[in-house]
Amino acid sequence: QVQLVESGGGLVQAGGSLSVSCAASGLTFSSYTVAWFRQAPGKEREFVAAIRRSPTLTQYADSVRGRFTISRDNAKNTVYLQMNSLKPEDTAVYYCAADYNALRLTTPRYDYWGQGTQVTVSS
């Protein structure tokens, strides 16, 4: 069975930094595009960042570009999201997703999803 498990969420003050991780199992991790989405209460799930099979092929939402960095370590079957200069509007549950035949990176129609990790940014 495929599992994606997020970790590293927590409470941080505005302007601070936080790194969340997604550990994958049950799949050939290096063959999958991996992405981060987030969802705040009452809002739709929105795209944050994605990384394809090559570590140099990434895409970011306009709202996080320049502040967040997505990376992957295929040897550890793990994808990371380094979040800097955090803002209260970044508060959300952050979800990891993986897709083998990723076409529309920003659309939340991935093959597999994690359970999410809460990130709260206080002002």
Coordinates of N, CA, C and O in Angstrom, one line a residue:
Q1 N 0.8 -1.2 0.0 CA 0.0 0.0 0.0 C 0.9 1.2 0.0 O 1.9 1.3 0.6
V2 N 0.4 2.3 -0.7 CA 1.1 3.5 -0.8 C 0.8 4.4 0.4 O -0.4 4.5 0.7
Q3 N 1.8 5.0 1.0 CA 1.6 5.9 2.1 C 2.4 7.1 1.9 O 3.6 7.0 1.5
L4 N 1.9 8.3 2.2 CA 2.6 9.5 2.2 C 2.3 10.1 3.6 O 1.2 10.3 4.0
V5 N 3.4 10.4 4.3 CA 3.2 10.9 5.7 C 4.0 12.2 5.9 O 5.2 12.2 5.8
E6 N 3.2 13.2 6.2 CA 3.8 14.5 6.4 C 4.2 14.7 7.8 O 3.6 14.1 8.7
S7 N 5.2 15.5 8.1 CA 5.6 15.8 9.4 C 6.3 17.2 9.4 O 6.6 17.7 8.4
G8 N 6.5 17.8 10.6 CA 7.2 19.0 10.7 C 6.3 20.2 10.9 O 6.9 21.3 11.1
G9 N 5.0 20.1 10.8 CA 4.2 21.2 11.0 C 4.2 21.7 12.5 O 4.7 21.0 13.4
G10 N 3.7 22.9 12.7 CA 3.7 23.4 14.0 C 3.3 24.9 14.0 O 2.8 25.4 13.1
L11 N 3.6 25.6 15.1 CA 3.3 27.0 15.3 C 4.6 27.8 15.2 O 5.6 27.5 15.8
V12 N 4.5 28.9 14.4 CA 5.6 29.7 14.2 C 5.1 31.2 14.1 O 4.0 31.4 13.6
Q13 N 5.9 32.1 14.5 CA 5.5 33.5 14.4 C 5.8 34.0 13.0 O 6.6 33.5 12.3
A14 N 5.0 35.1 12.6 CA 5.2 35.7 11.3 C 6.6 36.1 11.1 O 7.2 36.7 12.0
G15 N 7.1 35.9 9.9 CA 8.5 36.2 9.6 C 9.5 35.0 9.9 O 10.6 35.1 9.5
G16 N 9.0 34.0 10.6 CA 9.8 32.9 10.9 C 9.9 31.9 9.8 O 9.3 32.1 8.7
S17 N 10.5 30.7 10.1 CA 10.7 29.7 9.1 C 10.3 28.3 9.7 O 10.3 28.1 10.9
L18 N 9.9 27.5 8.8 CA 9.5 26.1 9.2 C 9.7 25.2 8.0 O 9.6 25.6 6.8
S19 N 10.1 24.0 8.2 CA 10.3 23.0 7.2 C 9.4 21.8 7.4 O 9.4 21.3 8.5
V20 N 8.6 21.4 6.4 CA 7.8 20.2 6.5 C 8.3 19.2 5.6 O 8.9 19.5 4.6
S21 N 8.1 17.9 5.9 CA 8.6 16.8 5.2 C 7.5 15.8 4.8 O 6.5 15.8 5.5
C22 N 7.7 15.1 3.8 CA 6.7 14.1 3.3 C 7.5 12.8 3.0 O 8.3 12.8 2.1
A23 N 7.3 11.8 3.8 CA 8.0 10.5 3.6 C 7.0 9.5 2.8 O 5.9 9.3 3.3
A24 N 7.5 9.0 1.8 CA 6.7 8.1 0.9 C 7.2 6.6 1.1 O 8.3 6.4 1.3
S25 N 6.2 5.7 0.9 CA 6.5 4.3 0.9 C 5.5 3.6 0.0 O 4.4 4.1 -0.2
G26 N 5.9 2.4 -0.4 CA 5.0 1.7 -1.3 C 5.0 2.0 -2.7 O 4.1 1.6 -3.5
L27 N 5.9 2.9 -3.1 CA 6.0 3.3 -4.5 C 7.5 3.6 -4.9 O 8.3 3.7 -4.0
T28 N 7.7 3.6 -6.2 CA 9.0 4.0 -6.7 C 9.1 5.5 -6.7 O 8.8 6.1 -7.7
F29 N 9.6 6.0 -5.6 CA 9.5 7.4 -5.3 C 10.1 8.3 -6.4 O 9.6 9.3 -6.8
S30 N 11.3 7.9 -6.9 CA 12.0 8.6 -7.9 C 11.2 8.8 -9.2 O 11.6 9.6 -10.1
S31 N 10.2 8.0 -9.5 CA 9.4 8.0 -10.7 C 8.2 8.9 -10.6 O 7.5 9.1 -11.6
Y32 N 8.0 9.5 -9.5 CA 6.8 10.3 -9.3 C 7.1 11.8 -9.2 O 8.1 12.2 -8.6
T33 N 6.2 12.6 -9.7 CA 6.1 14.0 -9.4 C 5.5 14.2 -8.1 O 4.5 13.5 -7.7
V34 N 6.0 15.0 -7.3 CA 5.5 15.2 -5.9 C 5.2 16.7 -5.7 O 5.9 17.6 -6.2
A35 N 4.1 17.0 -5.0 CA 3.7 18.4 -4.8 C 3.2 18.6 -3.4 O 2.9 17.7 -2.7
W36 N 3.1 19.9 -3.1 CA 2.5 20.3 -1.8 C 1.3 21.1 -2.1 O 1.3 22.0 -3.0
F37 N 0.2 20.8 -1.5 CA -1.0 21.6 -1.5 C -1.3 22.1 -0.1 O -0.8 21.5 0.9
R38 N -2.2 23.1 0.1 CA -2.6 23.5 1.4 C -4.1 23.9 1.4 O -4.6 24.3 0.4
Q39 N -4.7 23.8 2.5 CA -6.1 24.1 2.6 C -6.4 24.7 4.0 O -6.1 24.1 5.0
A40 N -6.9 25.9 4.0 CA -7.3 26.6 5.2 C -8.8 26.4 5.4 O -9.6 26.1 4.4
P41 N -9.3 26.5 6.6 CA -10.7 26.3 6.9 C -11.6 27.2 6.0 O -11.4 28.4 5.9
G42 N -12.6 26.6 5.4 CA -13.5 27.3 4.5 C -13.0 27.7 3.2 O -13.7 28.3 2.4
K43 N -11.8 27.3 2.8 CA -11.2 27.5 1.5 C -10.9 26.3 0.8 O -10.9 25.2 1.3
E44 N -10.8 26.4 -0.5 CA -10.5 25.3 -1.4 C -9.0 24.9 -1.2 O -8.2 25.7 -0.9
R45 N -8.7 23.7 -1.5 CA -7.3 23.2 -1.5 C -6.6 23.9 -2.7 O -7.0 23.9 -3.8
E46 N -5.4 24.5 -2.3 CA -4.7 25.3 -3.3 C -3.3 24.7 -3.5 O -2.7 24.2 -2.6
F47 N -2.8 24.9 -4.7 CA -1.5 24.5 -5.1 C -0.4 25.3 -4.4 O -0.6 26.5 -4.3
V48 N 0.7 24.7 -3.9 CA 1.8 25.4 -3.3 C 3.0 25.3 -4.1 O 3.6 26.3 -4.6
A49 N 3.5 24.1 -4.3 CA 4.7 23.8 -5.1 C 4.7 22.4 -5.6 O 4.1 21.5 -5.0
A50 N 5.5 22.2 -6.6 CA 5.7 20.8 -7.2 C 7.1 20.6 -7.6 O 7.8 21.6 -8.0
I51 N 7.5 19.4 -7.6 CA 8.8 19.0 -8.2 C 8.7 17.7 -9.0 O 8.1 16.7 -8.5
R52 N 9.2 17.8 -10.2 CA 9.2 16.6 -11.0 C 10.3 15.7 -10.8 O 11.0 15.8 -9.8
R53 N 10.5 14.7 -11.7 CA 11.5 13.7 -11.4 C 12.9 14.2 -11.4 O 13.7 13.7 -10.7
S54 N 13.1 15.3 -12.1 CA 14.4 16.0 -12.0 C 14.3 17.0 -10.9 O 13.3 17.8 -10.9
P55 N 15.2 17.1 -10.0 CA 15.2 18.1 -9.0 C 15.3 19.6 -9.4 O 15.0 20.5 -8.6
T56 N 15.6 19.8 -10.7 CA 15.7 21.1 -11.2 C 14.4 21.6 -11.8 O 14.3 22.8 -12.2
L57 N 13.4 20.8 -12.0 CA 12.1 21.1 -12.5 C 11.1 21.3 -11.4 O 10.5 20.4 -10.9
T58 N 10.9 22.6 -11.1 CA 10.0 22.9 -10.0 C 9.0 24.0 -10.5 O 9.2 24.7 -11.4
Q59 N 7.9 24.1 -9.7 CA 6.9 25.1 -10.0 C 6.3 25.6 -8.7 O 6.1 24.8 -7.7
Y60 N 6.1 26.9 -8.6 CA 5.6 27.4 -7.3 C 4.3 28.3 -7.6 O 4.2 28.9 -8.6
A61 N 3.5 28.4 -6.6 CA 2.4 29.3 -6.6 C 3.0 30.7 -6.5 O 4.0 30.9 -5.8
D62 N 2.3 31.7 -7.1 CA 2.8 33.1 -7.0 C 2.9 33.6 -5.6 O 3.8 34.3 -5.3
S63 N 2.0 33.1 -4.8 CA 1.9 33.6 -3.4 C 3.1 33.1 -2.5 O 3.4 33.7 -1.5
V64 N 3.8 32.1 -3.0 CA 4.9 31.5 -2.2 C 6.3 31.6 -2.9 O 7.3 31.4 -2.2
R65 N 6.3 32.0 -4.1 CA 7.5 32.0 -4.9 C 8.5 33.0 -4.3 O 8.1 34.1 -3.9
G66 N 9.7 32.6 -4.1 CA 10.7 33.4 -3.4 C 10.8 33.2 -1.9 O 11.8 33.6 -1.3
R67 N 9.8 32.6 -1.3 CA 9.8 32.3 0.1 C 9.9 30.9 0.4 O 10.5 30.5 1.4
F68 N 9.3 30.0 -0.4 CA 9.2 28.6 -0.2 C 10.2 27.9 -1.2 O 10.3 28.3 -2.3
T69 N 10.7 26.8 -0.8 CA 11.6 26.0 -1.6 C 11.2 24.5 -1.5 O 11.2 24.0 -0.4
I70 N 10.9 23.9 -2.6 CA 10.6 22.4 -2.6 C 11.8 21.7 -3.0 O 12.6 22.1 -3.9
S71 N 12.1 20.5 -2.4 CA 13.2 19.7 -2.8 C 12.9 18.3 -2.5 O 11.9 18.0 -1.8
R72 N 13.7 17.4 -3.0 CA 13.5 15.9 -2.8 C 14.8 15.2 -2.6 O 15.8 15.6 -3.2
D73 N 14.7 14.1 -1.8 CA 15.8 13.3 -1.6 C 15.3 11.9 -2.0 O 14.7 11.2 -1.1
N74 N 15.6 11.4 -3.2 CA 15.1 10.1 -3.6 C 15.7 9.0 -2.8 O 15.0 7.9 -2.7
A75 N 16.9 9.1 -2.3 CA 17.5 8.0 -1.5 C 16.7 7.8 -0.2 O 16.7 6.7 0.3
K76 N 16.1 8.9 0.3 CA 15.3 8.8 1.5 C 13.8 8.8 1.2 O 13.0 8.8 2.2
N77 N 13.4 8.7 0.0 CA 12.0 8.7 -0.4 C 11.2 9.9 0.3 O 10.1 9.7 0.8
T78 N 11.8 11.0 0.3 CA 11.3 12.2 1.0 C 11.3 13.4 0.2 O 12.3 13.7 -0.5
V79 N 10.2 14.2 0.3 CA 10.2 15.5 -0.3 C 10.1 16.6 0.8 O 9.4 16.3 1.9
Y80 N 10.7 17.7 0.7 CA 10.7 18.8 1.7 C 10.1 20.1 1.2 O 10.1 20.3 0.0
L81 N 9.6 20.8 2.1 CA 9.1 22.2 1.7 C 9.7 23.1 2.8 O 9.2 23.1 4.0
Q82 N 10.7 23.9 2.4 CA 11.3 24.9 3.3 C 10.5 26.2 3.2 O 10.4 26.7 2.1
M83 N 9.9 26.7 4.3 CA 9.1 27.8 4.2 C 9.8 28.9 5.1 O 10.0 28.8 6.3
N84 N 10.1 30.0 4.4 CA 10.7 31.2 5.0 C 9.8 32.4 4.9 O 8.8 32.4 4.1
S85 N 10.0 33.4 5.8 CA 9.3 34.6 5.8 C 7.8 34.3 5.9 O 7.0 34.9 5.1
L86 N 7.4 33.5 6.8 CA 6.0 33.0 6.9 C 5.1 34.2 7.2 O 5.4 35.1 8.0
K87 N 3.9 34.1 6.7 CA 2.8 35.1 6.9 C 1.6 34.4 7.5 O 1.4 33.2 7.3
P88 N 0.8 35.1 8.3 CA -0.4 34.5 8.8 C -1.3 33.8 7.7 O -1.9 32.8 8.0
E89 N -1.3 34.4 6.5 CA -2.1 33.8 5.5 C -1.6 32.4 5.0 O -2.2 31.8 4.2
D90 N -0.4 32.1 5.4 CA 0.2 30.7 5.1 C -0.4 29.7 6.0 O -0.2 28.5 5.8
T91 N -1.2 30.1 7.0 CA -1.8 29.1 8.0 C -2.7 28.2 7.2 O -3.6 28.6 6.6
A92 N -2.5 26.9 7.3 CA -3.3 25.9 6.6 C -2.8 24.5 7.0 O -1.8 24.3 7.6
V93 N -3.6 23.5 6.6 CA -3.1 22.1 6.6 C -2.4 21.9 5.3 O -2.9 22.1 4.2
Y94 N -1.1 21.4 5.4 CA -0.3 21.2 4.2 C -0.3 19.7 3.9 O 0.0 18.9 4.7
Y95 N -0.6 19.4 2.6 CA -0.7 18.1 2.1 C 0.3 17.8 1.1 O 0.6 18.6 0.2
C96 N 0.9 16.6 1.2 CA 1.8 16.1 0.2 C 1.0 15.2 -0.8 O 0.1 14.5 -0.4
A97 N 1.4 15.3 -2.1 CA 0.7 14.5 -3.1 C 1.7 14.0 -4.1 O 2.7 14.6 -4.4
A98 N 1.4 12.8 -4.6 CA 2.3 12.2 -5.6 C 1.5 11.7 -6.8 O 0.4 11.2 -6.7
D99 N 2.1 11.9 -8.0 CA 1.4 11.4 -9.2 C 2.4 10.9 -10.2 O 3.5 11.5 -10.4
Y100 N 2.1 9.8 -10.8 CA 3.1 9.1 -11.8 C 3.0 9.8 -13.1 O 4.1 10.1 -13.7
N101 N 1.9 10.1 -13.6 CA 1.7 10.8 -14.9 C 1.2 12.2 -14.8 O 0.2 12.6 -15.3
A102 N 1.9 13.0 -14.0 CA 1.5 14.3 -13.7 C 1.5 15.2 -15.0 O 2.5 15.2 -15.7
L103 N 0.4 15.8 -15.2 CA 0.2 16.7 -16.4 C -0.1 18.1 -16.0 O 0.6 19.0 -16.4
R104 N -1.1 18.3 -15.2 CA -1.5 19.6 -14.7 C -1.1 19.7 -13.2 O -1.8 19.3 -12.3
L105 N 0.1 20.2 -13.0 CA 0.7 20.2 -11.7 C -0.1 21.0 -10.6 O -0.1 20.6 -9.5
T106 N -0.8 22.0 -11.0 CA -1.4 22.9 -10.1 C -2.8 22.4 -9.7 O -3.5 23.0 -8.9
T107 N -3.3 21.4 -10.4 CA -4.6 20.8 -10.2 C -4.6 19.7 -9.1 O -3.8 18.8 -9.3
P108 N -5.4 19.7 -8.1 CA -5.4 18.7 -7.0 C -6.0 17.4 -7.4 O -7.0 16.9 -6.8
R109 N -5.5 16.8 -8.5 CA -5.9 15.5 -9.0 C -4.8 14.5 -9.1 O -4.5 14.0 -10.1
Y110 N -4.1 14.4 -8.0 CA -2.9 13.5 -7.9 C -3.3 12.1 -7.5 O -4.4 11.9 -6.9
D111 N -2.5 11.1 -7.8 CA -2.8 9.7 -7.5 C -2.9 9.4 -6.0 O -3.7 8.7 -5.5
Y112 N -2.0 10.0 -5.2 CA -1.9 9.7 -3.8 C -1.7 10.9 -3.0 O -1.1 11.9 -3.4
W113 N -2.3 10.9 -1.7 CA -2.3 12.0 -0.8 C -1.9 11.6 0.6 O -2.2 10.5 1.0
G114 N -1.2 12.5 1.3 CA -1.0 12.3 2.7 C -2.1 12.8 3.5 O -3.1 13.3 3.0
Q115 N -2.0 12.6 4.8 CA -3.0 13.0 5.8 C -3.0 14.5 6.1 O -3.9 15.0 6.7
G116 N -1.9 15.2 5.8 CA -1.7 16.6 6.1 C -1.0 16.9 7.4 O -1.1 16.1 8.4
T117 N -0.4 18.0 7.5 CA 0.2 18.5 8.7 C -0.1 20.0 8.9 O -0.1 20.8 7.9
Q118 N -0.5 20.4 10.1 CA -1.0 21.7 10.4 C 0.2 22.7 10.5 O 1.1 22.4 11.3
V119 N 0.1 23.8 9.8 CA 1.1 24.9 9.9 C 0.3 26.1 10.4 O -0.6 26.5 9.7
T120 N 0.6 26.7 11.5 CA 0.0 27.9 12.0 C 1.0 29.0 12.2 O 2.0 28.8 12.9
V121 N 0.7 30.1 11.6 CA 1.6 31.3 11.6 C 0.8 32.4 12.4 O -0.2 32.8 12.0
S122 N 1.4 32.8 13.5 CA 0.8 33.8 14.4 C 1.3 35.1 14.1 O 2.5 35.3 13.7
S123 N 0.5 36.2 14.3 CA 1.0 37.5 14.1 C 1.4 38.2 15.4 O 2.0 39.3 15.4

